[in-house]
Amino acid sequence: MNLFYHLGLWLYRLIARLIAPFYLKAAHFNRGHTGLIAHIKSRIDRNAPIVWFHCASLGEFEQGRPVMEAYRNQAPTHKILLTFFSPSGYEIKKQDPIADWIFYLPLDTCRNVRRFLDAVQPHKAIFIKYEFWYNYLKALKKRGIPTYIVSANFWAAQPFFAWYGAFFRRMLRTFTLLFVQNPESKALLNRIGFAHVVVAGDTRFDRVWTRAQSACSLPVVDAFLHNQGSEVGFGQGVCVAGSSWPKDESLLWQALKAHPSLKLILVPHEVDAGHIDRIMEQFADFCPLKYSQFSAAEIIPTASRVLVVDQIGLLSLLYRYGSMAYVGGGFEQGIHNILEAAAYGVPVVFGPNHKKFNEALDLIRLGGAHSVRTGQELASCVGRWITDAQVRREEGDICLRYVKEHTGATQIVLQQL
């Protein structure tokens, strides 16, 4: 298995190089890894203890941020090093003041790991959610560096629990503590002999709750929802659709067609020019507007029912404008973060691929969220929320209570760290 792991790393690097001329993320990845170790060595200052946080991408960063902020407050003399695997995390957050240094994670080869750890010499290492890198974990354990994983979530189908899972279980043994989201994860780990497990919950709840309490207004969105002659007022019949993919957008188009009073704030998962142009053409019947093209001072056409947000980083602020939320990804590998919407007390709807997300299963069971497979099902769900304000409020309140009741994971983690 070790041989296959290293072969997989080599193939990943080769493929990234081959597709870089045609795929922007691969180009960013290649550029970011060129001379990376030397760049890290030139920047790192070891005059204070360094705590290393690693996130796969942007979603894991938001999950880890409350821990980073709390750690910074608790140990202000320590330095924070943050690494990303994905360009979509690094390129957006590379200037974030949360950390003293932010880099790509050097690829998990034995040589890279040795050079990286020699340069950084971390006091602690904290991985967020799903990051299991064999050579890094093995080396951290060998060097006696306390290593943790935060907000991890486990289920029975993972290779850790399979008959062939010895290689993967070796990675779990390297952690000083595993902070898991729920008792089910702990029970699975206990069953295969792991006792160093703490049920802390999901730090995303702390993050989305804090952001929702301090959300600010966006003048362009205010203008869009208040444009003269609009049939829809602020927060009434407004759907905020976050992290949408093409299949999601097809369903949303059908919901708009079925409900002439509905307005849509659409935040695509990919905001490249080609995707945005395709969306503008697809929603042409509803006079779509691009967020980047307008200022609040401009007169927005009264016929406009769709605002396409073609900028990164606004979604968590936009959910406050909705009377309902659609979260994309449910027709792809899995839904995106529904807690960002739920924290504003709005009912949530998403596609069928949500089985690995505890918050989705919980909110469906409680009645605050719904899963749909077709445009007709989405239109029916939206229609109920438009016509029955009491139902909409009740389901939104379920979401709000659920988020509030699940805050506190960050404090549990910090007490142990």
mmCIF file of N, CA, C and O in Angstrom, residues 8-66:
data_model
loop_
_atom_site.group_PDB
_atom_site.id
_atom_site.type_symbol
_atom_site.label_atom_id
_atom_site.label_comp_id
_atom_site.label_asym_id
_atom_site.label_seq_id
_atom_site.Cartn_x
_atom_site.Cartn_y
_atom_site.Cartn_z
ATOM 1 N N GLY A 8 0.818 7.182 -6.368
ATOM 2 C CA GLY A 8 -0.297 8.106 -6.545
ATOM 3 C C GLY A 8 0.138 9.558 -6.444
ATOM 4 O O GLY A 8 -0.321 10.413 -7.211
ATOM 5 N N LEU A 9 1.029 9.848 -5.509
ATOM 6 C CA LEU A 9 1.554 11.211 -5.386
ATOM 7 C C LEU A 9 2.299 11.633 -6.651
ATOM 8 O O LEU A 9 2.144 12.758 -7.147
ATOM 9 N N TRP A 10 3.110 10.722 -7.172
ATOM 10 C CA TRP A 10 3.888 11.026 -8.381
ATOM 11 C C TRP A 10 2.961 11.270 -9.566
ATOM 12 O O TRP A 10 3.164 12.219 -10.339
ATOM 13 N N LEU A 11 1.918 10.449 -9.692
ATOM 14 C CA LEU A 11 0.966 10.615 -10.796
ATOM 15 C C LEU A 11 0.202 11.921 -10.667
ATOM 16 O O LEU A 11 -0.061 12.612 -11.658
ATOM 17 N N TYR A 12 -0.162 12.277 -9.432
ATOM 18 C CA TYR A 12 -0.885 13.538 -9.208
ATOM 19 C C TYR A 12 -0.050 14.726 -9.676
ATOM 20 O O TYR A 12 -0.542 15.625 -10.366
ATOM 21 N N ARG A 13 1.226 14.708 -9.301
ATOM 22 C CA ARG A 13 2.124 15.807 -9.695
ATOM 23 C C ARG A 13 2.289 15.848 -11.211
ATOM 24 O O ARG A 13 2.274 16.927 -11.817
ATOM 25 N N LEU A 14 2.423 14.688 -11.823
ATOM 26 C CA LEU A 14 2.589 14.631 -13.280
ATOM 27 C C LEU A 14 1.348 15.157 -13.990
ATOM 28 O O LEU A 14 1.455 15.973 -14.925
ATOM 29 N N ILE A 15 0.173 14.741 -13.553
ATOM 30 C CA ILE A 15 -1.071 15.186 -14.184
ATOM 31 C C ILE A 15 -1.249 16.688 -14.017
ATOM 32 O O ILE A 15 -1.677 17.385 -14.948
ATOM 33 N N ALA A 16 -0.921 17.214 -12.832
ATOM 34 C CA ALA A 16 -1.032 18.654 -12.604
ATOM 35 C C ALA A 16 -0.162 19.432 -13.582
ATOM 36 O O ALA A 16 -0.559 20.485 -14.100
ATOM 37 N N ARG A 17 1.030 18.912 -13.860
ATOM 38 C CA ARG A 17 1.913 19.585 -14.821
ATOM 39 C C ARG A 17 1.367 19.511 -16.245
ATOM 40 O O ARG A 17 1.444 20.487 -16.998
ATOM 41 N N LEU A 18 0.788 18.362 -16.595
ATOM 42 C CA LEU A 18 0.303 18.179 -17.960
ATOM 43 C C LEU A 18 -0.913 19.045 -18.263
ATOM 44 O O LEU A 18 -1.058 19.555 -19.388
ATOM 45 N N ILE A 19 -1.797 19.220 -17.277
ATOM 46 C CA ILE A 19 -3.030 19.959 -17.550
ATOM 47 C C ILE A 19 -2.926 21.444 -17.195
ATOM 48 O O ILE A 19 -3.861 22.198 -17.449
ATOM 49 N N ALA A 20 -1.803 21.864 -16.625
ATOM 50 C CA ALA A 20 -1.650 23.257 -16.204
ATOM 51 C C ALA A 20 -1.926 24.274 -17.308
ATOM 52 O O ALA A 20 -2.542 25.315 -17.048
ATOM 53 N N PRO A 21 -1.510 24.021 -18.568
ATOM 54 C CA PRO A 21 -1.801 25.016 -19.612
ATOM 55 C C PRO A 21 -3.286 25.181 -19.911
ATOM 56 O O PRO A 21 -3.684 26.179 -20.522
ATOM 57 N N PHE A 22 -4.109 24.228 -19.463
ATOM 58 C CA PHE A 22 -5.523 24.255 -19.817
ATOM 59 C C PHE A 22 -6.443 24.454 -18.609
ATOM 60 O O PHE A 22 -7.645 24.652 -18.780
ATOM 61 N N TYR A 23 -5.879 24.376 -17.414
ATOM 62 C CA TYR A 23 -6.707 24.389 -16.206
ATOM 63 C C TYR A 23 -6.053 25.312 -15.182
ATOM 64 O O TYR A 23 -4.953 25.062 -14.709
ATOM 65 N N LEU A 24 -6.773 26.391 -14.827
ATOM 66 C CA LEU A 24 -6.185 27.449 -14.006
ATOM 67 C C LEU A 24 -5.745 26.942 -12.637
ATOM 68 O O LEU A 24 -4.672 27.324 -12.145
ATOM 69 N N LYS A 25 -6.551 26.095 -12.006
ATOM 70 C CA LYS A 25 -6.177 25.598 -10.674
ATOM 71 C C LYS A 25 -4.882 24.803 -10.731
ATOM 72 O O LYS A 25 -4.030 24.912 -9.832
ATOM 73 N N ALA A 26 -4.712 23.998 -11.772
ATOM 74 C CA ALA A 26 -3.464 23.239 -11.916
ATOM 75 C C ALA A 26 -2.290 24.180 -12.137
ATOM 76 O O ALA A 26 -1.179 23.935 -11.638
ATOM 77 N N ALA A 27 -2.518 25.262 -12.891
ATOM 78 C CA ALA A 27 -1.450 26.243 -13.117
ATOM 79 C C ALA A 27 -1.037 26.900 -11.806
ATOM 80 O O ALA A 27 0.160 27.085 -11.531
ATOM 81 N N HIS A 28 -2.032 27.260 -10.982
ATOM 82 C CA HIS A 28 -1.733 27.830 -9.664
ATOM 83 C C HIS A 28 -0.961 26.826 -8.810
ATOM 84 O O HIS A 28 -0.004 27.186 -8.115
ATOM 85 N N PHE A 29 -1.392 25.571 -8.844
ATOM 86 C CA PHE A 29 -0.746 24.534 -8.056
ATOM 87 C C PHE A 29 0.725 24.398 -8.450
ATOM 88 O O PHE A 29 1.614 24.362 -7.586
ATOM 89 N N ASN A 30 0.993 24.325 -9.750
ATOM 90 C CA ASN A 30 2.374 24.181 -10.218
ATOM 91 C C ASN A 30 3.226 25.385 -9.855
ATOM 92 O O ASN A 30 4.358 25.252 -9.389
ATOM 93 N N ARG A 31 2.676 26.557 -10.087
ATOM 94 C CA ARG A 31 3.429 27.767 -9.780
ATOM 95 C C ARG A 31 3.724 27.872 -8.281
ATOM 96 O O ARG A 31 4.815 28.244 -7.857
ATOM 97 N N GLY A 32 2.716 27.514 -7.466
ATOM 98 C CA GLY A 32 2.888 27.601 -6.021
ATOM 99 C C GLY A 32 3.882 26.613 -5.459
ATOM 100 O O GLY A 32 4.484 26.850 -4.413
ATOM 101 N N HIS A 33 4.084 25.487 -6.151
ATOM 102 C CA HIS A 33 5.005 24.456 -5.653
ATOM 103 C C HIS A 33 6.414 24.598 -6.224
ATOM 104 O O HIS A 33 7.313 23.889 -5.788
ATOM 105 N N THR A 34 6.599 25.502 -7.149
ATOM 106 C CA THR A 34 7.942 25.716 -7.704
ATOM 107 C C THR A 34 8.811 26.447 -6.681
ATOM 108 O O THR A 34 8.492 27.561 -6.255
ATOM 109 N N GLY A 35 9.881 25.817 -6.254
ATOM 110 C CA GLY A 35 10.773 26.428 -5.257
ATOM 111 C C GLY A 35 10.123 26.645 -3.907
ATOM 112 O O GLY A 35 10.556 27.509 -3.136
ATOM 113 N N LEU A 36 9.110 25.840 -3.599
ATOM 114 C CA LEU A 36 8.310 26.087 -2.393
ATOM 115 C C LEU A 36 9.112 25.920 -1.108
ATOM 116 O O LEU A 36 9.045 26.774 -0.215
ATOM 117 N N ILE A 37 9.871 24.836 -0.978
ATOM 118 C CA ILE A 37 10.612 24.608 0.267
ATOM 119 C C ILE A 37 11.617 25.722 0.519
ATOM 120 O O ILE A 37 11.745 26.233 1.642
ATOM 121 N N ALA A 38 12.319 26.130 -0.520
ATOM 122 C CA ALA A 38 13.292 27.220 -0.372
ATOM 123 C C ALA A 38 12.594 28.506 0.044
ATOM 124 O O ALA A 38 13.107 29.280 0.875
ATOM 125 N N HIS A 39 11.405 28.749 -0.515
ATOM 126 C CA HIS A 39 10.634 29.942 -0.156
ATOM 127 C C HIS A 39 10.221 29.895 1.314
ATOM 128 O O HIS A 39 10.337 30.906 2.039
ATOM 129 N N ILE A 40 9.779 28.735 1.771
ATOM 130 C CA ILE A 40 9.390 28.595 3.171
ATOM 131 C C ILE A 40 10.580 28.839 4.092
ATOM 132 O O ILE A 40 10.492 29.570 5.086
ATOM 133 N N LYS A 41 11.727 28.234 3.766
ATOM 134 C CA LYS A 41 12.926 28.398 4.599
ATOM 135 C C LYS A 41 13.356 29.850 4.700
ATOM 136 O O LYS A 41 13.806 30.315 5.746
ATOM 137 N N SER A 42 13.174 30.608 3.609
ATOM 138 C CA SER A 42 13.586 32.011 3.611
ATOM 139 C C SER A 42 12.651 32.903 4.424
ATOM 140 O O SER A 42 13.038 33.984 4.858
ATOM 141 N N ARG A 43 11.413 32.446 4.620
ATOM 142 C CA ARG A 43 10.425 33.274 5.305
ATOM 143 C C ARG A 43 10.285 32.951 6.792
ATOM 144 O O ARG A 43 9.944 33.835 7.589
ATOM 145 N N ILE A 44 10.499 31.704 7.162
ATOM 146 C CA ILE A 44 10.208 31.264 8.524
ATOM 147 C C ILE A 44 11.191 31.867 9.525
ATOM 148 O O ILE A 44 12.402 31.888 9.306
ATOM 149 N N ASP A 45 10.636 32.333 10.629
ATOM 150 C CA ASP A 45 11.420 32.868 11.744
ATOM 151 C C ASP A 45 11.043 32.060 12.985
ATOM 152 O O ASP A 45 9.895 32.084 13.429
ATOM 153 N N ARG A 46 12.013 31.339 13.547
ATOM 154 C CA ARG A 46 11.716 30.442 14.662
ATOM 155 C C ARG A 46 12.050 31.058 16.016
ATOM 156 O O ARG A 46 12.363 30.352 16.973
ATOM 157 N N ASN A 47 11.907 32.367 16.144
ATOM 158 C CA ASN A 47 12.177 33.017 17.425
ATOM 159 C C ASN A 47 11.079 32.764 18.454
ATOM 160 O O ASN A 47 11.249 33.091 19.634
ATOM 161 N N ALA A 48 9.949 32.228 18.021
ATOM 162 C CA ALA A 48 8.846 31.900 18.921
ATOM 163 C C ALA A 48 8.287 30.541 18.507
ATOM 164 O O ALA A 48 8.479 30.105 17.367
ATOM 165 N N PRO A 49 7.612 29.843 19.423
ATOM 166 C CA PRO A 49 7.009 28.554 19.059
ATOM 167 C C PRO A 49 6.044 28.700 17.884
ATOM 168 O O PRO A 49 5.253 29.649 17.831
ATOM 169 N N ILE A 50 6.118 27.767 16.947
ATOM 170 C CA ILE A 50 5.267 27.793 15.757
ATOM 171 C C ILE A 50 4.218 26.695 15.863
ATOM 172 O O ILE A 50 4.545 25.525 16.083
ATOM 173 N N VAL A 51 2.964 27.079 15.700
ATOM 174 C CA VAL A 51 1.867 26.117 15.658
ATOM 175 C C VAL A 51 1.419 26.011 14.205
ATOM 176 O O VAL A 51 1.049 27.007 13.578
ATOM 177 N N TRP A 52 1.474 24.807 13.687
ATOM 178 C CA TRP A 52 1.169 24.579 12.274
ATOM 179 C C TRP A 52 -0.260 24.075 12.116
ATOM 180 O O TRP A 52 -0.637 23.040 12.648
ATOM 181 N N PHE A 53 -1.083 24.838 11.384
ATOM 182 C CA PHE A 53 -2.435 24.434 11.012
ATOM 183 C C PHE A 53 -2.434 24.065 9.534
ATOM 184 O O PHE A 53 -1.862 24.789 8.711
ATOM 185 N N HIS A 54 -3.098 22.960 9.202
ATOM 186 C CA HIS A 54 -3.216 22.594 7.787
ATOM 187 C C HIS A 54 -4.672 22.375 7.410
ATOM 188 O O HIS A 54 -5.414 21.666 8.094
ATOM 189 N N CYS A 55 -5.088 23.007 6.306
ATOM 190 C CA CYS A 55 -6.451 22.878 5.772
ATOM 191 C C CYS A 55 -6.350 22.429 4.315
ATOM 192 O O CYS A 55 -5.466 22.889 3.587
ATOM 193 N N ALA A 56 -7.277 21.601 3.895
ATOM 194 C CA ALA A 56 -7.278 21.192 2.493
ATOM 195 C C ALA A 56 -7.620 22.370 1.600
ATOM 196 O O ALA A 56 -6.901 22.686 0.652
ATOM 197 N N SER A 57 -8.717 23.063 1.916
ATOM 198 C CA SER A 57 -9.186 24.124 1.039
ATOM 199 C C SER A 57 -9.954 25.159 1.844
ATOM 200 O O SER A 57 -9.835 25.233 3.065
ATOM 201 N N LEU A 58 -10.785 25.925 1.148
ATOM 202 C CA LEU A 58 -11.464 27.060 1.762
ATOM 203 C C LEU A 58 -12.463 26.629 2.827
ATOM 204 O O LEU A 58 -12.570 27.259 3.884
ATOM 205 N N GLY A 59 -13.216 25.556 2.557
ATOM 206 C CA GLY A 59 -14.200 25.098 3.528
ATOM 207 C C GLY A 59 -13.558 24.669 4.832
ATOM 208 O O GLY A 59 -14.047 25.005 5.927
ATOM 209 N N GLU A 60 -12.465 23.945 4.751
ATOM 210 C CA GLU A 60 -11.745 23.524 5.953
ATOM 211 C C GLU A 60 -11.113 24.717 6.670
ATOM 212 O O GLU A 60 -11.000 24.721 7.901
ATOM 213 N N PHE A 61 -10.707 25.727 5.906
ATOM 214 C CA PHE A 61 -10.182 26.937 6.529
ATOM 215 C C PHE A 61 -11.246 27.585 7.418
ATOM 216 O O PHE A 61 -10.967 27.998 8.547
ATOM 217 N N GLU A 62 -12.470 27.710 6.902
ATOM 218 C CA GLU A 62 -13.544 28.294 7.694
ATOM 219 C C GLU A 62 -13.815 27.451 8.929
ATOM 220 O O GLU A 62 -14.174 27.975 9.988
ATOM 221 N N GLN A 63 -13.636 26.145 8.811
ATOM 222 C CA GLN A 63 -13.827 25.244 9.940
ATOM 223 C C GLN A 63 -12.719 25.422 10.980
ATOM 224 O O GLN A 63 -12.957 25.366 12.185
ATOM 225 N N GLY A 64 -11.503 25.645 10.500
ATOM 226 C CA GLY A 64 -10.371 25.788 11.405
ATOM 227 C C GLY A 64 -10.178 27.176 11.959
ATOM 228 O O GLY A 64 -9.494 27.359 12.973
ATOM 229 N N ARG A 65 -10.763 28.162 11.318
ATOM 230 C CA ARG A 65 -10.522 29.553 11.717
ATOM 231 C C ARG A 65 -10.867 29.837 13.183
ATOM 232 O O ARG A 65 -10.099 30.530 13.879
ATOM 233 N N PRO A 66 -12.016 29.362 13.706
ATOM 234 C CA PRO A 66 -12.290 29.641 15.122
ATOM 235 C C PRO A 66 -11.202 29.125 16.051
ATOM 236 O O PRO A 66 -10.891 29.763 17.061
#
